[in-house]
Amino acid sequence: PAGSGRGTILVLNGPNLNLLGTREPEKYGTATLADVEQLAKDTGAAHGLDVECFQSNHEGALVDAIHAARDKAIGIVLNAGAYTHTSIALRDAISAVQLPAVEVHITNVHAREEFRHHSYLAGVSKAVIAGAGIMGYRFAVEYLAGLHTHQG
Ligand SMILES: O=C(O)[C@@H]1C=C(O)[C@@H](O)[C@H](O)C1
């Protein structure tokens, strides 16, 4: 519950991830966005953390969500979708809020088209998890939980 005093992790998903489950299942699997968000919430709960999830196809809405996290979250898990490869605005938003961020990709972007090999976000992220399927969201939450715990 909000204001419960527990740490909150924001899980952000970008464009086309609302179609998870039916979008190129050979690449992205058959789990839906709801499945991904539930996995993140369950992982957070196992570490005593709340997880807030948001998905948007709009770059500016994702920027706004990152800004909003500054005062309410202890970390951000971000799969920015294609904006990973194009968005200086999202990079600057991550830098601006000074929260630990983990970049997640369901697919191994380095084994795909050349244009997916560069990320504007990796340079401002604590960690990058790519190719582990939706388990990447679990790993990202676990990693941020560990950072939060060890900070006392
Ligand atoms: O693997 C993923 O989750 C990422 C998701 C997308 O929508 C692509 O544009 C990225 O290039 C890869």
CSV table of N, CA and C and ligand atoms in Angstrom, one decimal:
chain,number,residue,atom,x,y,z
A,1,PRO,N,0.9,-1.2,0.0
A,1,PRO,CA,0.0,0.0,0.0
A,1,PRO,C,0.9,1.3,0.0
A,2,ALA,N,0.4,2.2,-0.6
A,2,ALA,CA,1.2,3.5,-0.7
A,2,ALA,C,1.4,4.0,0.7
A,3,GLY,N,2.6,4.6,0.9
A,3,GLY,CA,2.9,5.2,2.1
A,3,GLY,C,3.1,4.2,3.2
A,4,SER,N,3.3,2.9,2.9
A,4,SER,CA,3.5,1.9,3.9
A,4,SER,C,4.9,2.0,4.5
A,5,GLY,N,5.7,2.9,3.9
A,5,GLY,CA,7.1,3.0,4.5
A,5,GLY,C,8.0,2.0,3.8
A,6,ARG,N,7.5,1.1,3.1
A,6,ARG,CA,8.4,0.1,2.4
A,6,ARG,C,8.9,0.8,1.2
A,7,GLY,N,10.1,0.4,0.7
A,7,GLY,CA,10.7,1.0,-0.5
A,7,GLY,C,9.8,0.6,-1.7
A,8,THR,N,9.8,1.4,-2.7
A,8,THR,CA,9.1,1.2,-3.9
A,8,THR,C,10.0,1.1,-5.1
A,9,ILE,N,9.8,0.2,-6.0
A,9,ILE,CA,10.5,0.1,-7.2
A,9,ILE,C,9.6,0.4,-8.3
A,10,LEU,N,10.0,1.3,-9.2
A,10,LEU,CA,9.1,1.6,-10.4
A,10,LEU,C,9.6,0.7,-11.6
A,11,VAL,N,8.6,0.0,-12.2
A,11,VAL,CA,8.9,-0.9,-13.3
A,11,VAL,C,8.2,-0.2,-14.5
A,12,LEU,N,9.1,0.3,-15.5
A,12,LEU,CA,8.6,1.0,-16.6
A,12,LEU,C,8.8,0.2,-17.9
A,13,ASN,N,7.7,0.1,-18.7
A,13,ASN,CA,7.8,-0.5,-20.0
A,13,ASN,C,7.4,0.5,-21.1
A,14,GLY,N,8.1,0.5,-22.2
A,14,GLY,CA,7.9,1.4,-23.3
A,14,GLY,C,7.1,0.9,-24.4
A,15,PRO,N,7.3,1.4,-25.6
A,15,PRO,CA,6.4,1.2,-26.7
A,15,PRO,C,6.4,-0.3,-27.1
A,16,ASN,N,5.2,-0.7,-27.5
A,16,ASN,CA,4.9,-2.0,-28.1
A,16,ASN,C,4.9,-3.1,-27.0
A,17,LEU,N,5.3,-2.9,-25.8
A,17,LEU,CA,5.4,-3.9,-24.8
A,17,LEU,C,4.0,-4.2,-24.2
A,18,ASN,N,3.0,-3.3,-24.5
A,18,ASN,CA,1.6,-3.6,-24.2
A,18,ASN,C,1.1,-4.8,-25.0
A,19,LEU,N,1.8,-5.1,-26.1
A,19,LEU,CA,1.4,-6.2,-26.9
A,19,LEU,C,2.0,-7.5,-26.6
A,20,LEU,N,2.8,-7.5,-25.5
A,20,LEU,CA,3.5,-8.8,-25.1
A,20,LEU,C,2.5,-9.9,-25.0
A,21,GLY,N,2.9,-11.1,-25.5
A,21,GLY,CA,2.1,-12.2,-25.5
A,21,GLY,C,1.6,-12.6,-26.9
A,22,THR,N,1.4,-11.5,-27.7
A,22,THR,CA,1.0,-11.8,-29.1
A,22,THR,C,1.9,-11.1,-30.1
A,23,ARG,N,2.8,-10.3,-29.6
A,23,ARG,CA,3.8,-9.6,-30.4
A,23,ARG,C,5.0,-10.5,-30.7
A,24,GLU,N,5.2,-10.9,-31.9
A,24,GLU,CA,6.4,-11.7,-32.2
A,24,GLU,C,6.7,-12.7,-31.1
A,25,PRO,N,5.8,-13.6,-30.8
A,25,PRO,CA,6.1,-14.5,-29.6
A,25,PRO,C,7.4,-15.4,-29.8
A,26,GLU,N,7.8,-15.6,-31.0
A,26,GLU,CA,9.1,-16.3,-31.1
A,26,GLU,C,10.3,-15.5,-30.6
A,27,LYS,N,10.1,-14.2,-30.5
A,27,LYS,CA,11.2,-13.4,-30.0
A,27,LYS,C,10.9,-13.0,-28.5
A,28,TYR,N,9.6,-12.5,-28.3
A,28,TYR,CA,9.3,-11.9,-27.0
A,28,TYR,C,8.6,-12.9,-26.0
A,29,GLY,N,8.3,-14.1,-26.5
A,29,GLY,CA,7.6,-15.1,-25.7
A,29,GLY,C,6.1,-14.8,-25.6
A,30,THR,N,5.4,-15.6,-24.8
A,30,THR,CA,3.9,-15.6,-24.8
A,30,THR,C,3.4,-15.0,-23.5
A,31,ALA,N,4.3,-14.6,-22.6
A,31,ALA,CA,3.8,-13.9,-21.4
A,31,ALA,C,3.3,-12.6,-21.7
A,32,THR,N,2.2,-12.1,-21.0
A,32,THR,CA,1.7,-10.8,-21.3
A,32,THR,C,2.3,-9.8,-20.4
A,33,LEU,N,2.0,-8.5,-20.7
A,33,LEU,CA,2.5,-7.4,-19.9
A,33,LEU,C,2.0,-7.6,-18.4
A,34,ALA,N,0.8,-8.1,-18.3
A,34,ALA,CA,0.2,-8.3,-16.9
A,34,ALA,C,1.0,-9.4,-16.2
A,35,ASP,N,1.5,-10.4,-17.0
A,35,ASP,CA,2.3,-11.5,-16.4
A,35,ASP,C,3.6,-10.9,-15.9
A,36,VAL,N,4.2,-10.0,-16.7
A,36,VAL,CA,5.5,-9.4,-16.4
A,36,VAL,C,5.4,-8.6,-15.1
A,37,GLU,N,4.3,-7.8,-15.1
A,37,GLU,CA,4.1,-6.9,-14.0
A,37,GLU,C,3.8,-7.7,-12.7
A,38,GLN,N,3.1,-8.8,-12.8
A,38,GLN,CA,2.8,-9.6,-11.6
A,38,GLN,C,4.1,-10.2,-11.1
A,39,LEU,N,5.0,-10.7,-12.1
A,39,LEU,CA,6.3,-11.3,-11.7
A,39,LEU,C,7.1,-10.2,-10.9
A,40,ALA,N,7.1,-9.0,-11.4
A,40,ALA,CA,7.9,-8.0,-10.8
A,40,ALA,C,7.3,-7.7,-9.4
A,41,LYS,N,6.0,-7.6,-9.3
A,41,LYS,CA,5.4,-7.4,-8.0
A,41,LYS,C,5.7,-8.5,-7.0
A,42,ASP,N,5.6,-9.7,-7.4
A,42,ASP,CA,5.8,-10.9,-6.6
A,42,ASP,C,7.3,-10.9,-6.1
A,43,THR,N,8.2,-10.5,-7.0
A,43,THR,CA,9.6,-10.5,-6.7
A,43,THR,C,9.8,-9.4,-5.6
A,44,GLY,N,9.2,-8.2,-5.8
A,44,GLY,CA,9.4,-7.1,-4.9
A,44,GLY,C,8.9,-7.5,-3.5
A,45,ALA,N,7.7,-8.1,-3.5
A,45,ALA,CA,7.1,-8.6,-2.2
A,45,ALA,C,8.0,-9.5,-1.5
A,46,ALA,N,8.6,-10.4,-2.2
A,46,ALA,CA,9.5,-11.4,-1.6
A,46,ALA,C,10.7,-10.7,-0.9
A,47,HIS,N,11.0,-9.4,-1.3
A,47,HIS,CA,12.1,-8.6,-0.7
A,47,HIS,C,11.6,-7.5,0.1
A,48,GLY,N,10.3,-7.5,0.5
A,48,GLY,CA,9.7,-6.4,1.3
A,48,GLY,C,9.5,-5.1,0.6
A,49,LEU,N,9.5,-5.1,-0.7
A,49,LEU,CA,9.4,-3.9,-1.5
A,49,LEU,C,8.0,-3.8,-2.2
A,50,ASP,N,7.5,-2.6,-2.4
A,50,ASP,CA,6.4,-2.4,-3.2
A,50,ASP,C,6.9,-2.2,-4.7
A,51,VAL,N,6.1,-2.6,-5.6
A,51,VAL,CA,6.5,-2.4,-7.0
A,51,VAL,C,5.3,-1.7,-7.7
A,52,GLU,N,5.6,-0.6,-8.4
A,52,GLU,CA,4.6,0.2,-9.1
A,52,GLU,C,5.0,0.0,-10.6
A,53,CYS,N,4.0,-0.3,-11.4
A,53,CYS,CA,4.3,-0.6,-12.9
A,53,CYS,C,3.6,0.4,-13.7
A,54,PHE,N,4.2,0.8,-14.8
A,54,PHE,CA,3.6,1.7,-15.8
A,54,PHE,C,4.1,1.4,-17.2
A,55,GLN,N,3.2,1.4,-18.2
A,55,GLN,CA,3.6,1.2,-19.5
A,55,GLN,C,3.1,2.4,-20.4
A,56,SER,N,3.9,2.8,-21.3
A,56,SER,CA,3.4,3.8,-22.3
A,56,SER,C,4.1,3.7,-23.6
A,57,ASN,N,3.4,4.0,-24.6
A,57,ASN,CA,4.0,4.1,-26.0
A,57,ASN,C,4.5,5.4,-26.3
A,58,HIS,N,4.4,6.3,-25.4
A,58,HIS,CA,4.8,7.7,-25.6
A,58,HIS,C,6.0,8.1,-24.8
A,59,GLU,N,7.0,8.6,-25.5
A,59,GLU,CA,8.3,8.9,-24.9
A,59,GLU,C,8.2,9.9,-23.7
A,60,GLY,N,7.4,11.0,-23.9
A,60,GLY,CA,7.3,12.0,-22.9
A,60,GLY,C,6.6,11.5,-21.7
A,61,ALA,N,5.6,10.6,-21.8
A,61,ALA,CA,5.0,10.0,-20.7
A,61,ALA,C,5.9,9.2,-19.9
A,62,LEU,N,6.9,8.5,-20.5
A,62,LEU,CA,7.9,7.7,-19.8
A,62,LEU,C,8.8,8.7,-19.1
A,63,VAL,N,9.2,9.8,-19.7
A,63,VAL,CA,10.0,10.8,-19.0
A,63,VAL,C,9.3,11.3,-17.8
A,64,ASP,N,8.0,11.6,-17.9
A,64,ASP,CA,7.2,12.1,-16.8
A,64,ASP,C,7.2,11.0,-15.6
A,65,ALA,N,7.1,9.8,-16.0
A,65,ALA,CA,7.0,8.7,-15.0
A,65,ALA,C,8.4,8.6,-14.3
A,66,ILE,N,9.5,8.8,-15.0
A,66,ILE,CA,10.8,8.8,-14.4
A,66,ILE,C,10.9,9.9,-13.4
A,67,HIS,N,10.5,11.1,-13.8
A,67,HIS,CA,10.5,12.3,-12.9
A,67,HIS,C,9.7,12.0,-11.6
A,68,ALA,N,8.5,11.4,-11.8
A,68,ALA,CA,7.6,11.2,-10.7
A,68,ALA,C,8.3,10.2,-9.7
A,69,ALA,N,9.2,9.4,-10.2
A,69,ALA,CA,9.8,8.3,-9.3
A,69,ALA,C,10.8,9.0,-8.4
A,70,ARG,N,11.2,10.2,-8.7
A,70,ARG,CA,12.3,10.7,-7.9
A,70,ARG,C,12.0,10.8,-6.4
A,71,ASP,N,10.7,11.1,-6.1
A,71,ASP,CA,10.3,11.4,-4.7
A,71,ASP,C,9.6,10.1,-4.1
A,72,LYS,N,9.5,9.0,-4.9
A,72,LYS,CA,8.7,7.9,-4.3
A,72,LYS,C,9.3,6.6,-4.5
A,73,ALA,N,10.4,6.5,-5.3
A,73,ALA,CA,11.0,5.2,-5.5
A,73,ALA,C,12.4,5.1,-5.1
A,74,ILE,N,12.9,3.8,-4.9
A,74,ILE,CA,14.3,3.6,-4.5
A,74,ILE,C,15.1,3.1,-5.7
A,75,GLY,N,14.3,2.8,-6.8
A,75,GLY,CA,15.0,2.4,-8.0
A,75,GLY,C,14.0,2.2,-9.2
A,76,ILE,N,14.6,2.1,-10.4
A,76,ILE,CA,13.8,2.0,-11.6
A,76,ILE,C,14.2,0.8,-12.4
A,77,VAL,N,13.3,0.0,-12.8
A,77,VAL,CA,13.5,-1.0,-13.8
A,77,VAL,C,12.9,-0.5,-15.1
A,78,LEU,N,13.7,-0.4,-16.2
A,78,LEU,CA,13.3,0.2,-17.4
A,78,LEU,C,13.5,-0.6,-18.6
A,79,ASN,N,12.4,-1.1,-19.3
A,79,ASN,CA,12.5,-1.6,-20.6
A,79,ASN,C,11.9,-0.6,-21.5
A,80,ALA,N,12.7,0.3,-22.1
A,80,ALA,CA,12.2,1.4,-22.9
A,80,ALA,C,11.9,1.0,-24.3
A,81,GLY,N,11.9,-0.3,-24.6
A,81,GLY,CA,11.6,-0.8,-26.0
A,81,GLY,C,12.5,-0.1,-27.0
A,82,ALA,N,12.0,0.3,-28.1
A,82,ALA,CA,12.8,1.0,-29.1
A,82,ALA,C,13.4,2.3,-28.7
A,83,TYR,N,12.8,3.0,-27.7
A,83,TYR,CA,13.3,4.2,-27.3
A,83,TYR,C,14.7,4.0,-26.6
A,84,THR,N,15.0,2.8,-26.3
A,84,THR,CA,16.4,2.5,-25.8
A,84,THR,C,17.5,3.0,-26.8
A,85,HIS,N,17.1,2.8,-28.1
A,85,HIS,CA,18.1,3.0,-29.1
A,85,HIS,C,18.0,4.4,-29.7
A,86,THR,N,17.1,5.2,-29.2
A,86,THR,CA,16.9,6.5,-29.8
A,86,THR,C,16.8,7.7,-28.9
A,87,SER,N,16.5,7.4,-27.6
A,87,SER,CA,16.1,8.5,-26.7
A,87,SER,C,17.1,9.1,-25.8
A,88,ILE,N,17.6,10.2,-26.2
A,88,ILE,CA,18.5,11.0,-25.3
A,88,ILE,C,17.6,11.6,-24.1
A,89,ALA,N,16.4,11.8,-24.4
A,89,ALA,CA,15.5,12.4,-23.4
A,89,ALA,C,15.3,11.4,-22.2
A,90,LEU,N,15.2,10.1,-22.5
A,90,LEU,CA,15.1,9.2,-21.4
A,90,LEU,C,16.4,9.0,-20.7
A,91,ARG,N,17.5,9.1,-21.4
A,91,ARG,CA,18.8,9.0,-20.7
A,91,ARG,C,18.9,10.2,-19.8
A,92,ASP,N,18.6,11.4,-20.2
A,92,ASP,CA,18.7,12.6,-19.4
A,92,ASP,C,17.8,12.5,-18.2
A,93,ALA,N,16.6,11.9,-18.4
A,93,ALA,CA,15.6,11.8,-17.2
A,93,ALA,C,16.2,10.9,-16.2
A,94,ILE,N,16.8,9.8,-16.6
A,94,ILE,CA,17.4,8.8,-15.6
A,94,ILE,C,18.5,9.6,-14.8
A,95,SER,N,19.4,10.3,-15.6
A,95,SER,CA,20.4,11.1,-14.9
A,95,SER,C,19.9,12.1,-14.0
A,96,ALA,N,18.8,12.7,-14.3
A,96,ALA,CA,18.2,13.8,-13.6
A,96,ALA,C,17.7,13.4,-12.2
A,97,VAL,N,17.1,12.2,-12.1
A,97,VAL,CA,16.4,11.8,-10.9
A,97,VAL,C,17.4,11.1,-9.9
A,98,GLN,N,18.6,10.7,-10.4
A,98,GLN,CA,19.6,10.2,-9.5
A,98,GLN,C,19.1,9.0,-8.7
A,99,LEU,N,18.4,8.1,-9.4
A,99,LEU,CA,18.0,6.8,-8.8
A,99,LEU,C,18.7,5.7,-9.5
A,100,PRO,N,19.0,4.6,-8.9
A,100,PRO,CA,19.6,3.5,-9.6
A,100,PRO,C,18.6,2.9,-10.6
A,101,ALA,N,19.1,2.7,-11.8
A,101,ALA,CA,18.2,2.2,-12.8
A,101,ALA,C,18.8,0.9,-13.4
A,102,VAL,N,18.0,0.0,-13.7
A,102,VAL,CA,18.4,-1.3,-14.4
A,102,VAL,C,17.7,-1.3,-15.8
A,103,GLU,N,18.5,-1.4,-16.8
A,103,GLU,CA,17.9,-1.5,-18.2
A,103,GLU,C,17.6,-3.0,-18.5
A,104,VAL,N,16.4,-3.3,-18.9
A,104,VAL,CA,16.0,-4.6,-19.2
A,104,VAL,C,15.6,-4.8,-20.6
A,105,HIS,N,16.0,-5.9,-21.3
A,105,HIS,CA,15.5,-6.2,-22.6
A,105,HIS,C,15.2,-7.7,-22.5
A,106,ILE,N,14.0,-8.1,-23.0
A,106,ILE,CA,13.6,-9.5,-23.0
A,106,ILE,C,14.5,-10.3,-24.0
A,107,THR,N,14.8,-9.6,-25.1
A,107,THR,CA,15.6,-10.3,-26.1
A,107,THR,C,17.1,-9.9,-25.9
A,108,ASN,N,17.9,-10.7,-26.5
A,108,ASN,CA,19.4,-10.3,-26.5
A,108,ASN,C,19.6,-9.4,-27.7
A,109,VAL,N,19.5,-8.1,-27.4
A,109,VAL,CA,19.6,-7.1,-28.4
A,109,VAL,C,20.9,-7.1,-29.2
A,110,HIS,N,21.9,-7.7,-28.6
A,110,HIS,CA,23.2,-7.8,-29.2
A,110,HIS,C,23.3,-8.9,-30.3
A,111,ALA,N,22.4,-9.7,-30.3
A,111,ALA,CA,22.3,-10.8,-31.3
A,111,ALA,C,21.3,-10.4,-32.4
A,112,ARG,N,20.8,-9.2,-32.4
A,112,ARG,CA,19.8,-8.8,-33.3
A,112,ARG,C,20.3,-7.8,-34.3
A,113,GLU,N,19.4,-7.0,-34.9
A,113,GLU,CA,19.9,-6.0,-35.9
A,113,GLU,C,20.8,-5.0,-35.3
A,114,GLU,N,21.7,-4.5,-36.1
A,114,GLU,CA,22.8,-3.6,-35.7
A,114,GLU,C,22.2,-2.4,-34.9
A,115,PHE,N,21.1,-1.9,-35.4
A,115,PHE,CA,20.5,-0.7,-34.8
A,115,PHE,C,20.0,-0.9,-33.3
A,116,ARG,N,19.9,-2.2,-32.9
A,116,ARG,CA,19.6,-2.5,-31.5
A,116,ARG,C,20.8,-2.7,-30.6
A,117,HIS,N,22.0,-2.5,-31.2
A,117,HIS,CA,23.2,-2.8,-30.4
A,117,HIS,C,23.6,-1.6,-29.6
A,118,HIS,N,23.1,-0.4,-29.9
A,118,HIS,CA,23.5,0.8,-29.1
A,118,HIS,C,22.3,1.1,-28.2
A,119,SER,N,22.6,1.5,-27.0
A,119,SER,CA,21.6,1.9,-26.0
A,119,SER,C,22.0,3.3,-25.5
A,120,TYR,N,21.1,4.2,-25.5
A,120,TYR,CA,21.4,5.5,-24.9
A,120,TYR,C,21.2,5.4,-23.3
A,121,LEU,N,20.7,4.3,-22.9
A,121,LEU,CA,20.4,4.2,-21.4
A,121,LEU,C,21.5,3.5,-20.7
A,122,ALA,N,22.2,2.6,-21.3
A,122,ALA,CA,23.1,1.8,-20.6
A,122,ALA,C,24.2,2.6,-19.9
A,123,GLY,N,24.6,3.7,-20.4
A,123,GLY,CA,25.6,4.5,-19.8
A,123,GLY,C,25.2,5.2,-18.5
A,124,VAL,N,23.9,5.2,-18.3
A,124,VAL,CA,23.4,5.9,-17.0
A,124,VAL,C,22.6,4.8,-16.2
A,125,SER,N,22.8,3.6,-16.5
A,125,SER,CA,22.2,2.5,-15.7
A,125,SER,C,23.2,1.7,-14.9
A,126,LYS,N,22.7,1.2,-13.7
A,126,LYS,CA,23.6,0.4,-12.9
A,126,LYS,C,23.9,-0.9,-13.5
A,127,ALA,N,22.9,-1.5,-14.2
A,127,ALA,CA,23.1,-2.8,-14.8
A,127,ALA,C,22.2,-2.9,-16.0
A,128,VAL,N,22.6,-3.8,-16.9
A,128,VAL,CA,21.8,-4.1,-18.1
A,128,VAL,C,21.6,-5.6,-18.2
A,129,ILE,N,20.3,-6.0,-18.4
A,129,ILE,CA,20.0,-7.4,-18.4
A,129,ILE,C,19.2,-7.6,-19.7
A,130,ALA,N,19.9,-8.4,-20.6
A,130,ALA,CA,19.3,-8.6,-22.0
A,130,ALA,C,19.3,-10.1,-22.3
A,131,GLY,N,18.2,-10.6,-22.9
A,131,GLY,CA,18.2,-11.9,-23.4
A,131,GLY,C,17.7,-13.0,-22.4
A,132,ALA,N,17.4,-12.6,-21.2
A,132,ALA,CA,16.9,-13.6,-20.2
A,132,ALA,C,15.4,-13.7,-20.2
A,133,GLY,N,14.8,-13.2,-21.3
A,133,GLY,CA,13.3,-13.3,-21.3
A,133,GLY,C,12.8,-12.4,-20.2
A,134,ILE,N,11.6,-12.8,-19.7
A,134,ILE,CA,11.0,-11.9,-18.7
A,134,ILE,C,11.6,-12.1,-17.4
A,135,MET,N,12.5,-13.1,-17.2
A,135,MET,CA,13.2,-13.3,-16.0
A,135,MET,C,14.1,-12.0,-15.7
A,136,GLY,N,14.4,-11.3,-16.8
A,136,GLY,CA,15.2,-10.1,-16.6
A,136,GLY,C,14.6,-9.1,-15.7
A,137,TYR,N,13.2,-9.1,-15.7
A,137,TYR,CA,12.5,-8.1,-14.7
A,137,TYR,C,12.7,-8.6,-13.3
A,138,ARG,N,12.7,-10.0,-13.1
A,138,ARG,CA,12.9,-10.5,-11.8
A,138,ARG,C,14.3,-10.2,-11.3
A,139,PHE,N,15.3,-10.5,-12.2
A,139,PHE,CA,16.7,-10.2,-11.8
A,139,PHE,C,16.9,-8.7,-11.4
A,140,ALA,N,16.3,-7.9,-12.2
A,140,ALA,CA,16.5,-6.4,-12.0
A,140,ALA,C,15.9,-6.0,-10.6
A,141,VAL,N,14.7,-6.5,-10.3
A,141,VAL,CA,14.1,-6.2,-9.0
A,141,VAL,C,15.0,-6.7,-7.9
A,142,GLU,N,15.5,-7.9,-8.0
A,142,GLU,CA,16.3,-8.6,-7.0
A,142,GLU,C,17.6,-7.7,-6.8
A,143,TYR,N,18.1,-7.3,-7.9
A,143,TYR,CA,19.4,-6.5,-7.9
A,143,TYR,C,19.1,-5.2,-7.1
A,144,LEU,N,18.1,-4.5,-7.5
A,144,LEU,CA,17.7,-3.2,-6.8
A,144,LEU,C,17.4,-3.4,-5.3
A,145,ALA,N,16.8,-4.5,-5.0
A,145,ALA,CA,16.4,-4.8,-3.6
A,145,ALA,C,17.7,-5.0,-2.8
A,146,GLY,N,18.7,-5.6,-3.4
A,146,GLY,CA,20.0,-5.8,-2.8
A,146,GLY,C,20.7,-4.5,-2.5
A,147,LEU,N,20.6,-3.6,-3.5
A,147,LEU,CA,21.2,-2.3,-3.4
A,147,LEU,C,20.6,-1.6,-2.2
A,148,HIS,N,19.3,-1.6,-2.2
A,148,HIS,CA,18.5,-0.9,-1.1
A,148,HIS,C,18.8,-1.5,0.2
A,149,THR,N,18.9,-2.8,0.3
A,149,THR,CA,19.1,-3.4,1.6
A,149,THR,C,20.5,-3.1,2.2
A,150,HIS,N,21.5,-3.2,1.2
A,150,HIS,CA,22.9,-3.0,1.7
A,150,HIS,C,23.2,-1.5,2.0
A,151,GLN,N,22.2,-0.6,1.5
A,151,GLN,CA,22.4,0.8,1.9
A,151,GLN,C,21.9,1.1,3.3
A,152,GLY,N,21.2,0.1,3.8
A,152,GLY,CA,20.7,0.2,5.2
A,152,GLY,C,19.5,1.1,5.3
B,1,LIG,O1,14.0,-7.1,-26.0
B,1,LIG,C1,13.3,-6.1,-25.6
B,1,LIG,O2,12.5,-6.2,-24.6
B,1,LIG,C2,13.3,-4.8,-26.4
B,1,LIG,C3,11.9,-4.5,-26.8
B,1,LIG,C4,11.6,-3.8,-27.9
B,1,LIG,O3,10.4,-3.4,-28.2
B,1,LIG,C5,12.7,-3.5,-29.0
B,1,LIG,O4,12.4,-2.3,-29.7
B,1,LIG,C6,14.0,-3.5,-28.4
B,1,LIG,O5,15.0,-3.4,-29.4
B,1,LIG,C7,14.2,-4.8,-27.6
